[in-house]
Amino acid sequence: MIQRIQSIYLFIVCVMSIVGLFCNIGYYTIGGITVADFTNFTFNTYDSLKEFQSAGPWALGVLLIVVSFLSLISIMLYTKRMRQLRLTIISSILLVGYIITYAFFAYVYYEKLILFNMDAELSFRLSLMGCIPVISLILNILAIHGIRKDEALVRSLDRIR
């Protein structure tokens, strides 16, 4: 099961999704000083911005949990390639949804902080862990390619017999 390259890709996606759950995915800074950070479950502000603390982006964490769960199930379905393919495609769609949701929450919180700090210039900086969904999406696409290749090989061998 793990000797197939797509199983390795799916395992890496599962591990990266679990690691990404517990890391900061973005920072808001004013003049090089971090004023807020953005995780998959919370939006935390520092010092004078206490009224903006929010647990709003919990949907990001839920999406990553579902993606890691689907990747793990997909690894176990190595004999049922078509189901494995469908689950990996669903996982890829959820990762695209994660990226869109992430951009939405980043924009919404950016606007809230801009309203509060009208005189300061605010910038959003993506952390390294914020790139995990993009890397996972690429690995999912590679896994889909490998699963399709295996299915084509099995069908061609059935045709020969």
Coordinates of N, CA, C and O in Angstrom, one line a residue:
M1 N 0.8 -1.2 0.0 CA 0.0 0.0 0.0 C 0.9 1.2 0.0 O 0.6 2.2 -0.8
I2 N 1.9 1.3 0.8 CA 2.7 2.5 0.9 C 3.8 2.5 -0.2 O 4.5 3.5 -0.4
Q3 N 4.0 1.4 -0.9 CA 5.0 1.4 -1.9 C 4.6 2.1 -3.2 O 5.5 2.4 -4.0
R4 N 3.4 2.4 -3.3 CA 2.9 3.2 -4.5 C 3.2 4.6 -4.3 O 3.0 5.2 -3.2
I5 N 3.6 5.3 -5.3 CA 4.0 6.7 -5.1 C 2.8 7.6 -4.7 O 3.0 8.5 -3.9
Q6 N 1.6 7.3 -5.2 CA 0.5 8.1 -4.9 C 0.1 7.9 -3.4 O -0.4 8.9 -2.8
S7 N 0.4 6.8 -2.8 CA 0.2 6.6 -1.4 C 1.1 7.5 -0.6 O 0.8 8.0 0.5
I8 N 2.4 7.6 -1.1 CA 3.3 8.5 -0.4 C 2.9 10.0 -0.5 O 2.9 10.7 0.5
Y9 N 2.4 10.4 -1.7 CA 1.9 11.7 -1.8 C 0.7 12.0 -0.9 O 0.6 13.0 -0.2
L10 N -0.2 11.0 -0.8 CA -1.4 11.2 0.1 C -1.0 11.2 1.6 O -1.6 11.9 2.4
F11 N 0.0 10.4 1.9 CA 0.5 10.4 3.3 C 1.1 11.8 3.6 O 0.9 12.3 4.7
I12 N 1.9 12.3 2.7 CA 2.5 13.6 3.0 C 1.4 14.7 3.1 O 1.5 15.6 4.0
V13 N 0.3 14.6 2.3 CA -0.8 15.5 2.4 C -1.4 15.4 3.8 O -1.7 16.4 4.4
C14 N -1.6 14.2 4.3 CA -2.2 13.9 5.6 C -1.4 14.5 6.7 O -1.9 15.3 7.6
V15 N -0.1 14.3 6.6 CA 0.8 14.8 7.7 C 0.9 16.4 7.6 O 0.8 17.0 8.7
M16 N 1.0 16.9 6.4 CA 1.0 18.4 6.3 C -0.2 19.0 6.8 O -0.2 20.1 7.4
S17 N -1.4 18.4 6.5 CA -2.6 19.0 7.0 C -2.7 18.9 8.5 O -3.2 19.9 9.1
I18 N -2.2 17.9 9.1 CA -2.3 17.8 10.6 C -1.3 18.8 11.2 O -1.6 19.5 12.2
V19 N -0.1 19.0 10.6 CA 0.9 20.0 11.1 C 0.3 21.4 10.9 O 0.5 22.2 11.8
G20 N -0.3 21.6 9.8 CA -0.9 22.9 9.5 C -2.0 23.4 10.4 O -2.3 24.6 10.6
L21 N -2.6 22.4 11.1 CA -3.7 22.8 12.0 C -3.2 23.6 13.2 O -3.9 24.4 13.7
F22 N -2.0 23.4 13.6 CA -1.5 23.9 14.9 C -0.5 25.1 14.7 O 0.2 25.5 15.6
C23 N -0.4 25.6 13.5 CA 0.6 26.7 13.2 C -0.2 28.0 12.8 O -1.3 28.0 12.3
N24 N 0.5 29.1 13.0 CA 0.1 30.4 12.5 C 0.2 30.4 10.9 O 1.1 29.9 10.4
I25 N -0.9 30.9 10.3 CA -0.9 30.9 8.8 C -0.7 32.3 8.3 O -0.6 32.5 7.1
G26 N -0.7 33.3 9.1 CA -0.6 34.7 8.6 C -0.4 35.6 9.8 O -0.8 35.4 10.9
Y27 N 0.2 36.8 9.5 CA 0.4 37.8 10.5 C 0.0 39.2 9.9 O 0.2 39.4 8.7
Y28 N -0.5 40.0 10.7 CA -0.8 41.4 10.3 C 0.3 42.3 11.1 O 0.4 42.2 12.3
T29 N 0.9 43.2 10.3 CA 1.9 44.0 10.9 C 1.7 45.5 10.6 O 1.1 45.8 9.6
I30 N 2.1 46.3 11.5 CA 2.1 47.8 11.3 C 3.6 48.2 11.6 O 4.0 48.1 12.7
G31 N 4.2 48.7 10.6 CA 5.6 49.2 10.7 C 6.6 48.1 11.2 O 7.4 48.4 12.0
G32 N 6.4 46.9 10.8 CA 7.3 45.8 11.2 C 6.9 45.2 12.6 O 7.6 44.2 13.0
I33 N 5.9 45.7 13.2 CA 5.5 45.1 14.5 C 4.2 44.3 14.3 O 3.3 44.8 13.7
T34 N 4.3 43.1 14.8 CA 3.1 42.2 14.6 C 2.0 42.7 15.5 O 2.2 42.8 16.7
V35 N 0.8 42.9 15.0 CA -0.3 43.4 15.8 C -1.4 42.3 15.9 O -2.2 42.3 16.7
A36 N -1.4 41.3 15.0 CA -2.3 40.2 15.0 C -1.8 39.0 14.3 O -1.0 39.1 13.4
D37 N -2.2 37.8 14.7 CA -1.9 36.6 14.0 C -3.1 35.8 13.7 O -4.2 36.0 14.3
F38 N -3.0 35.0 12.7 CA -4.1 34.3 12.1 C -3.8 32.8 12.1 O -2.8 32.4 11.5
T39 N -4.7 32.0 12.7 CA -4.5 30.6 12.7 C -5.7 29.9 12.1 O -6.6 30.6 11.7
N40 N -5.7 28.6 12.0 CA -6.8 27.9 11.4 C -8.1 27.9 12.2 O -9.1 27.6 11.7
F41 N -7.9 28.3 13.5 CA -9.1 28.3 14.4 C -9.4 29.6 15.0 O -10.6 29.9 15.4
T42 N -8.4 30.5 15.1 CA -8.7 31.8 15.7 C -7.9 32.9 15.0 O -7.0 32.7 14.3
F43 N -8.4 34.1 15.4 CA -7.7 35.4 15.0 C -7.4 36.1 16.2 O -8.3 36.5 17.0
N44 N -6.1 36.2 16.5 CA -5.7 36.8 17.8 C -5.0 38.2 17.5 O -4.2 38.3 16.6
T45 N -5.4 39.2 18.3 CA -4.8 40.5 18.2 C -4.0 40.7 19.5 O -4.2 40.1 20.5
Y46 N -3.1 41.7 19.5 CA -2.2 42.0 20.6 C -2.6 43.4 21.1 O -2.9 44.3 20.4
D47 N -2.4 43.6 22.4 CA -2.5 44.9 23.1 C -3.8 45.6 22.9 O -4.8 45.2 23.4
S48 N -3.8 46.7 22.2 CA -4.9 47.6 22.2 C -6.1 47.1 21.3 O -7.1 47.8 21.2
L49 N -5.9 46.1 20.6 CA -6.9 45.6 19.7 C -7.7 44.4 20.2 O -8.2 43.6 19.5
K50 N -7.9 44.3 21.5 CA -8.5 43.2 22.2 C -9.9 42.9 21.7 O -10.4 41.8 21.7
E51 N -10.7 44.0 21.3 CA -12.0 43.8 20.9 C -12.2 43.0 19.6 O -13.3 42.6 19.2
F52 N -11.1 42.8 18.9 CA -11.2 42.1 17.6 C -10.9 40.6 17.7 O -10.8 39.9 16.7
Q53 N -10.6 40.1 18.9 CA -10.3 38.7 19.0 C -11.5 37.9 18.6 O -12.7 38.2 19.0
S54 N -11.3 36.9 17.8 CA -12.4 36.2 17.2 C -12.0 34.8 17.0 O -10.9 34.4 16.7
A55 N -13.0 33.9 17.1 CA -12.8 32.5 16.8 C -13.5 32.2 15.5 O -14.0 31.1 15.2
G56 N -13.6 33.2 14.6 CA -14.4 33.0 13.4 C -13.8 32.1 12.3 O -14.6 31.4 11.7
P57 N -12.5 32.0 12.2 CA -12.0 31.2 11.1 C -11.9 29.7 11.4 O -11.1 29.0 10.8
W58 N -12.8 29.2 12.3 CA -12.8 27.8 12.6 C -13.0 26.9 11.4 O -12.7 25.7 11.4
A59 N -13.7 27.4 10.4 CA -14.0 26.6 9.2 C -12.7 26.2 8.5 O -12.7 25.1 7.9
L60 N -11.7 27.0 8.6 CA -10.4 26.6 8.0 C -9.8 25.3 8.7 O -9.4 24.4 8.0
G61 N -9.9 25.3 10.0 CA -9.5 24.1 10.7 C -10.3 22.8 10.4 O -9.7 21.7 10.2
V62 N -11.6 23.0 10.3 CA -12.5 21.9 9.9 C -12.1 21.4 8.5 O -12.1 20.1 8.3
L63 N -11.9 22.3 7.6 CA -11.5 21.8 6.2 C -10.2 21.0 6.2 O -10.1 20.0 5.5
L64 N -9.2 21.5 7.0 CA -8.0 20.7 7.1 C -8.1 19.4 7.7 O -7.5 18.4 7.3
I65 N -9.0 19.3 8.7 CA -9.2 18.0 9.4 C -9.9 17.0 8.4 O -9.5 15.9 8.3
V66 N -10.9 17.5 7.6 CA -11.6 16.7 6.7 C -10.6 16.2 5.6 O -10.6 15.1 5.1
V67 N -9.7 17.1 5.1 CA -8.7 16.8 4.1 C -7.8 15.7 4.6 O -7.5 14.7 3.9
S68 N -7.3 15.8 5.8 CA -6.4 14.8 6.3 C -7.1 13.5 6.5 O -6.5 12.4 6.2
F69 N -8.4 13.5 7.0 CA -9.1 12.3 7.1 C -9.4 11.6 5.8 O -9.2 10.4 5.6
L70 N -9.7 12.4 4.7 CA -9.9 11.8 3.4 C -8.7 11.3 2.8 O -8.7 10.2 2.1
S71 N -7.5 11.9 3.1 CA -6.3 11.4 2.6 C -5.9 10.1 3.2 O -5.4 9.2 2.6
L72 N -6.2 10.0 4.5 CA -5.9 8.7 5.3 C -6.8 7.6 4.8 O -6.3 6.5 4.5
I73 N -8.1 7.9 4.6 CA -9.0 6.9 4.0 C -8.6 6.5 2.6 O -8.6 5.3 2.3
S74 N -8.1 7.4 1.8 CA -7.7 7.2 0.5 C -6.5 6.3 0.4 O -6.4 5.4 -0.5
I75 N -5.6 6.4 1.4 CA -4.4 5.5 1.4 C -4.9 4.1 1.7 O -4.4 3.1 1.1
M76 N -5.9 3.9 2.5 CA -6.4 2.6 2.9 C -7.1 1.9 1.7 O -7.3 0.7 1.7
L77 N -7.6 2.7 0.8 CA -8.4 2.2 -0.3 C -7.5 1.9 -1.5 O -7.9 2.1 -2.7
Y78 N -6.3 1.4 -1.3 CA -5.4 1.2 -2.5 C -5.8 0.1 -3.4 O -5.4 0.1 -4.6
T79 N -6.7 -0.8 -3.0 CA -7.2 -1.8 -4.0 C -8.4 -1.3 -4.8 O -8.7 -1.9 -5.8
K80 N -9.1 -0.3 -4.3 CA -10.2 0.2 -5.0 C -9.8 1.6 -5.5 O -10.1 2.6 -5.0
R81 N -9.2 1.5 -6.7 CA -8.6 2.7 -7.3 C -9.6 3.8 -7.6 O -9.3 5.0 -7.5
M82 N -10.8 3.4 -8.1 CA -11.7 4.4 -8.5 C -12.3 5.2 -7.3 O -12.5 6.4 -7.4
R83 N -12.5 4.5 -6.2 CA -12.9 5.2 -5.0 C -11.8 6.1 -4.4 O -12.0 7.2 -4.0
Q84 N -10.6 5.6 -4.5 CA -9.4 6.3 -4.1 C -9.3 7.6 -5.0 O -9.1 8.7 -4.4
L85 N -9.6 7.5 -6.2 CA -9.5 8.6 -7.1 C -10.6 9.7 -6.8 O -10.3 10.9 -6.7
R86 N -11.8 9.2 -6.5 CA -12.9 10.1 -6.1 C -12.6 10.8 -4.8 O -12.8 12.1 -4.7
L87 N -12.1 10.1 -3.8 CA -11.8 10.8 -2.6 C -10.7 11.8 -2.7 O -10.7 12.8 -2.1
T88 N -9.7 11.5 -3.5 CA -8.6 12.4 -3.8 C -9.1 13.7 -4.5 O -8.7 14.8 -4.2
I89 N -10.0 13.5 -5.4 CA -10.6 14.6 -6.1 C -11.4 15.5 -5.2 O -11.3 16.7 -5.2
I90 N -12.2 14.9 -4.3 CA -13.0 15.6 -3.3 C -12.0 16.4 -2.4 O -12.2 17.5 -2.0
S91 N -10.9 15.7 -2.0 CA -9.9 16.3 -1.1 C -9.3 17.6 -1.8 O -9.1 18.6 -1.2
S92 N -9.1 17.5 -3.1 CA -8.5 18.6 -3.9 C -9.5 19.7 -3.9 O -9.1 20.9 -3.8
I93 N -10.8 19.4 -4.1 CA -11.8 20.4 -4.1 C -11.9 21.1 -2.8 O -12.0 22.4 -2.7
L94 N -11.8 20.4 -1.7 CA -11.8 21.0 -0.4 C -10.6 21.9 -0.1 O -10.7 22.9 0.5
L95 N -9.5 21.5 -0.7 CA -8.3 22.3 -0.6 C -8.4 23.6 -1.3 O -8.0 24.7 -0.8
V96 N -9.1 23.6 -2.5 CA -9.3 24.8 -3.2 C -10.3 25.7 -2.4 O -10.1 26.9 -2.3
G97 N -11.3 25.0 -1.8 CA -12.2 25.7 -0.9 C -11.5 26.3 0.3 O -11.9 27.5 0.7
Y98 N -10.5 25.6 0.8 CA -9.7 26.2 1.9 C -9.0 27.4 1.5 O -9.0 28.4 2.2
I99 N -8.4 27.4 0.3 CA -7.6 28.5 -0.1 C -8.6 29.8 -0.3 O -8.2 30.9 0.1
I100 N -9.7 29.5 -0.9 CA -10.7 30.6 -1.1 C -11.2 31.2 0.3 O -11.3 32.4 0.5
T101 N -11.5 30.3 1.2 CA -12.0 30.7 2.5 C -10.9 31.4 3.3 O -11.1 32.4 3.9
Y102 N -9.7 31.0 3.1 CA -8.5 31.6 3.7 C -8.4 33.1 3.2 O -8.2 34.0 4.0
A103 N -8.5 33.2 1.9 CA -8.4 34.5 1.3 C -9.5 35.4 1.8 O -9.3 36.6 2.1
F104 N -10.7 34.9 1.9 CA -11.8 35.6 2.4 C -11.6 36.1 3.8 O -11.8 37.3 4.1
F105 N -11.2 35.2 4.7 CA -11.0 35.6 6.1 C -9.9 36.6 6.2 O -9.9 37.5 7.1
A106 N -8.8 36.4 5.5 CA -7.7 37.3 5.5 C -8.1 38.7 5.1 O -7.7 39.7 5.7
Y107 N -8.9 38.8 4.1 CA -9.4 40.1 3.7 C -10.4 40.8 4.7 O -10.3 42.0 5.0
V108 N -11.3 40.0 5.3 CA -12.3 40.5 6.2 C -11.5 41.0 7.5 O -11.8 42.1 7.9
Y109 N -10.6 40.3 8.0 CA -9.9 40.8 9.2 C -8.9 41.9 8.8 O -8.7 42.8 9.7
Y110 N -8.4 41.9 7.6 CA -7.6 43.1 7.2 C -8.5 44.4 7.2 O -8.0 45.4 7.7
E111 N -9.7 44.3 6.7 CA -10.6 45.4 6.6 C -11.0 45.9 8.0 O -11.1 47.1 8.3
K112 N -11.2 44.9 9.0 CA -11.5 45.3 10.3 C -10.4 46.0 11.0 O -10.6 47.0 11.7
L113 N -9.2 45.5 10.8 CA -8.0 46.2 11.4 C -7.7 47.6 10.7 O -7.3 48.5 11.4
I114 N -8.0 47.7 9.4 CA -7.8 49.0 8.8 C -8.8 50.0 9.4 O -8.5 51.2 9.6
L115 N -10.1 49.6 9.6 CA -11.0 50.5 10.2 C -10.6 51.0 11.6 O -10.8 52.1 12.0
F116 N -10.0 50.1 12.3 CA -9.5 50.5 13.7 C -8.3 51.3 13.7 O -8.2 52.3 14.4
N117 N -7.4 51.1 12.8 CA -6.1 51.8 12.7 C -6.1 52.6 11.4 O -5.4 52.3 10.5
M118 N -6.9 53.7 11.4 CA -7.0 54.5 10.2 C -5.7 55.2 9.8 O -5.4 55.4 8.6
D119 N -4.9 55.6 10.8 CA -3.7 56.3 10.4 C -2.4 55.4 10.2 O -1.5 55.9 9.6
A120 N -2.5 54.2 10.6 CA -1.3 53.3 10.4 C -1.5 52.5 9.1 O -2.6 52.2 8.6
E121 N -0.3 52.1 8.5 CA -0.3 51.3 7.3 C -0.2 49.9 7.8 O 0.7 49.5 8.4
L122 N -1.2 49.1 7.4 CA -1.3 47.7 7.8 C -0.9 46.8 6.7 O -1.3 47.0 5.5
S123 N -0.1 45.7 6.9 CA 0.3 44.8 5.9 C 0.0 43.4 6.4 O 0.1 43.1 7.6
F124 N -0.3 42.5 5.5 CA -0.5 41.1 5.8 C 0.6 40.3 5.2 O 1.0 40.5 4.1
R125 N 1.1 39.4 6.0 CA 2.3 38.6 5.6 C 1.9 37.1 5.8 O 1.4 36.7 6.8
L126 N 2.0 36.4 4.7 CA 1.7 34.9 4.7 C 2.9 34.2 5.3 O 4.0 34.4 5.0
S127 N 2.6 33.3 6.3 CA 3.7 32.5 6.9 C 4.0 31.3 6.0 O 3.2 31.0 5.1
L128 N 5.0 30.6 6.4 CA 5.4 29.4 5.6 C 4.3 28.4 5.7 O 4.0 27.7 4.8
M129 N 3.7 28.3 6.9 CA 2.6 27.3 7.1 C 1.3 27.6 6.3 O 0.5 26.8 6.1
G130 N 1.2 28.9 5.9 CA 0.1 29.3 5.0 C 0.2 28.7 3.6 O -0.8 28.7 2.9
C131 N 1.4 28.2 3.2 CA 1.6 27.6 1.9 C 1.2 26.1 1.9 O 1.3 25.5 0.8
I132 N 1.0 25.5 3.0 CA 0.7 24.1 3.1 C -0.5 23.7 2.2 O -0.4 22.6 1.5
P133 N -1.6 24.4 2.1 CA -2.7 23.9 1.3 C -2.3 23.9 -0.2 O -2.8 23.0 -1.0
V134 N -1.5 24.9 -0.6 CA -1.1 24.9 -2.0 C -0.2 23.7 -2.3 O -0.4 23.0 -3.4
I135 N 0.8 23.4 -1.4 CA 1.6 22.2 -1.6 C 0.8 21.0 -1.6 O 1.0 20.0 -2.4
S136 N -0.2 20.9 -0.7 CA -1.0 19.7 -0.6 C -1.9 19.5 -1.8 O -2.1 18.4 -2.3
L137 N -2.3 20.6 -2.4 CA -3.1 20.5 -3.6 C -2.2 20.0 -4.8 O -2.7 19.1 -5.6
I138 N -1.0 20.4 -4.9 CA -0.1 19.9 -5.9 C 0.2 18.4 -5.7 O 0.1 17.7 -6.7
L139 N 0.4 18.0 -4.4 CA 0.6 16.6 -4.2 C -0.7 15.8 -4.5 O -0.6 14.6 -4.9
N140 N -1.8 16.3 -4.2 CA -3.1 15.6 -4.6 C -3.2 15.5 -6.1 O -3.6 14.4 -6.5
I141 N -2.8 16.5 -6.8 CA -2.9 16.4 -8.3 C -1.9 15.3 -8.8 O -2.2 14.5 -9.7
L142 N -0.7 15.2 -8.2 CA 0.2 14.2 -8.5 C -0.3 12.8 -8.2 O -0.1 11.8 -8.9
A143 N -1.0 12.7 -7.0 CA -1.6 11.4 -6.6 C -2.7 11.0 -7.6 O -2.8 9.8 -7.9
I144 N -3.5 12.0 -8.0 CA -4.6 11.7 -9.0 C -4.0 11.1 -10.3 O -4.5 10.2 -10.9
H145 N -2.9 11.8 -10.7 CA -2.2 11.3 -11.9 C -1.7 9.9 -11.7 O -1.8 9.0 -12.6
G146 N -1.1 9.6 -10.6 CA -0.6 8.2 -10.3 C -1.7 7.2 -10.2 O -1.6 6.0 -10.7
I147 N -2.8 7.5 -9.6 CA -4.0 6.6 -9.5 C -4.5 6.3 -10.9 O -4.8 5.2 -11.2
R148 N -4.7 7.3 -11.7 CA -5.1 7.1 -13.1 C -4.2 6.3 -13.9 O -4.6 5.4 -14.7
K149 N -2.9 6.5 -13.7 CA -1.9 5.7 -14.4 C -2.0 4.2 -14.0 O -1.9 3.3 -14.8
D150 N -2.2 3.9 -12.7 CA -2.3 2.5 -12.2 C -3.6 1.9 -12.8 O -3.6 0.7 -13.2
E151 N -4.7 2.7 -12.8 CA -5.9 2.1 -13.3 C -5.8 1.8 -14.8 O -6.3 0.8 -15.3
A152 N -5.1 2.7 -15.6 CA -4.9 2.4 -17.0 C -4.0 1.1 -17.2 O -4.3 0.3 -18.1
L153 N -3.0 0.9 -16.3 CA -2.2 -0.2 -16.4 C -3.0 -1.5 -16.1 O -2.9 -2.5 -16.8
V154 N -3.8 -1.5 -15.1 CA -4.6 -2.7 -14.8 C -5.6 -3.0 -15.9 O -5.8 -4.1 -16.3
R155 N -6.2 -2.0 -16.4 CA -7.2 -2.2 -17.5 C -6.5 -2.7 -18.8 O -7.1 -3.6 -19.5
S156 N -5.3 -2.3 -19.0 CA -4.6 -2.8 -20.2 C -4.2 -4.2 -20.0 O -4.2 -5.0 -20.9
L157 N -3.8 -4.6 -18.8 CA -3.5 -6.0 -18.5 C -4.7 -6.9 -18.6 O -4.6 -8.1 -19.0
D158 N -5.9 -6.4 -18.2 CA -7.1 -7.2 -18.3 C -7.4 -7.4 -19.8 O -8.0 -8.4 -20.2
R159 N -7.1 -6.4 -20.6 CA -7.4 -6.5 -22.1 C -6.5 -7.6 -22.7 O -7.0 -8.2 -23.7
I160 N -5.3 -7.7 -22.3 CA -4.4 -8.7 -22.8 C -4.9 -10.1 -22.6 O -4.7 -11.0 -23.4
R161 N -5.4 -10.4 -21.4 CA -5.8 -11.7 -21.1 C -7.0 -12.1 -21.9 O -7.6 -12.4 -22.5

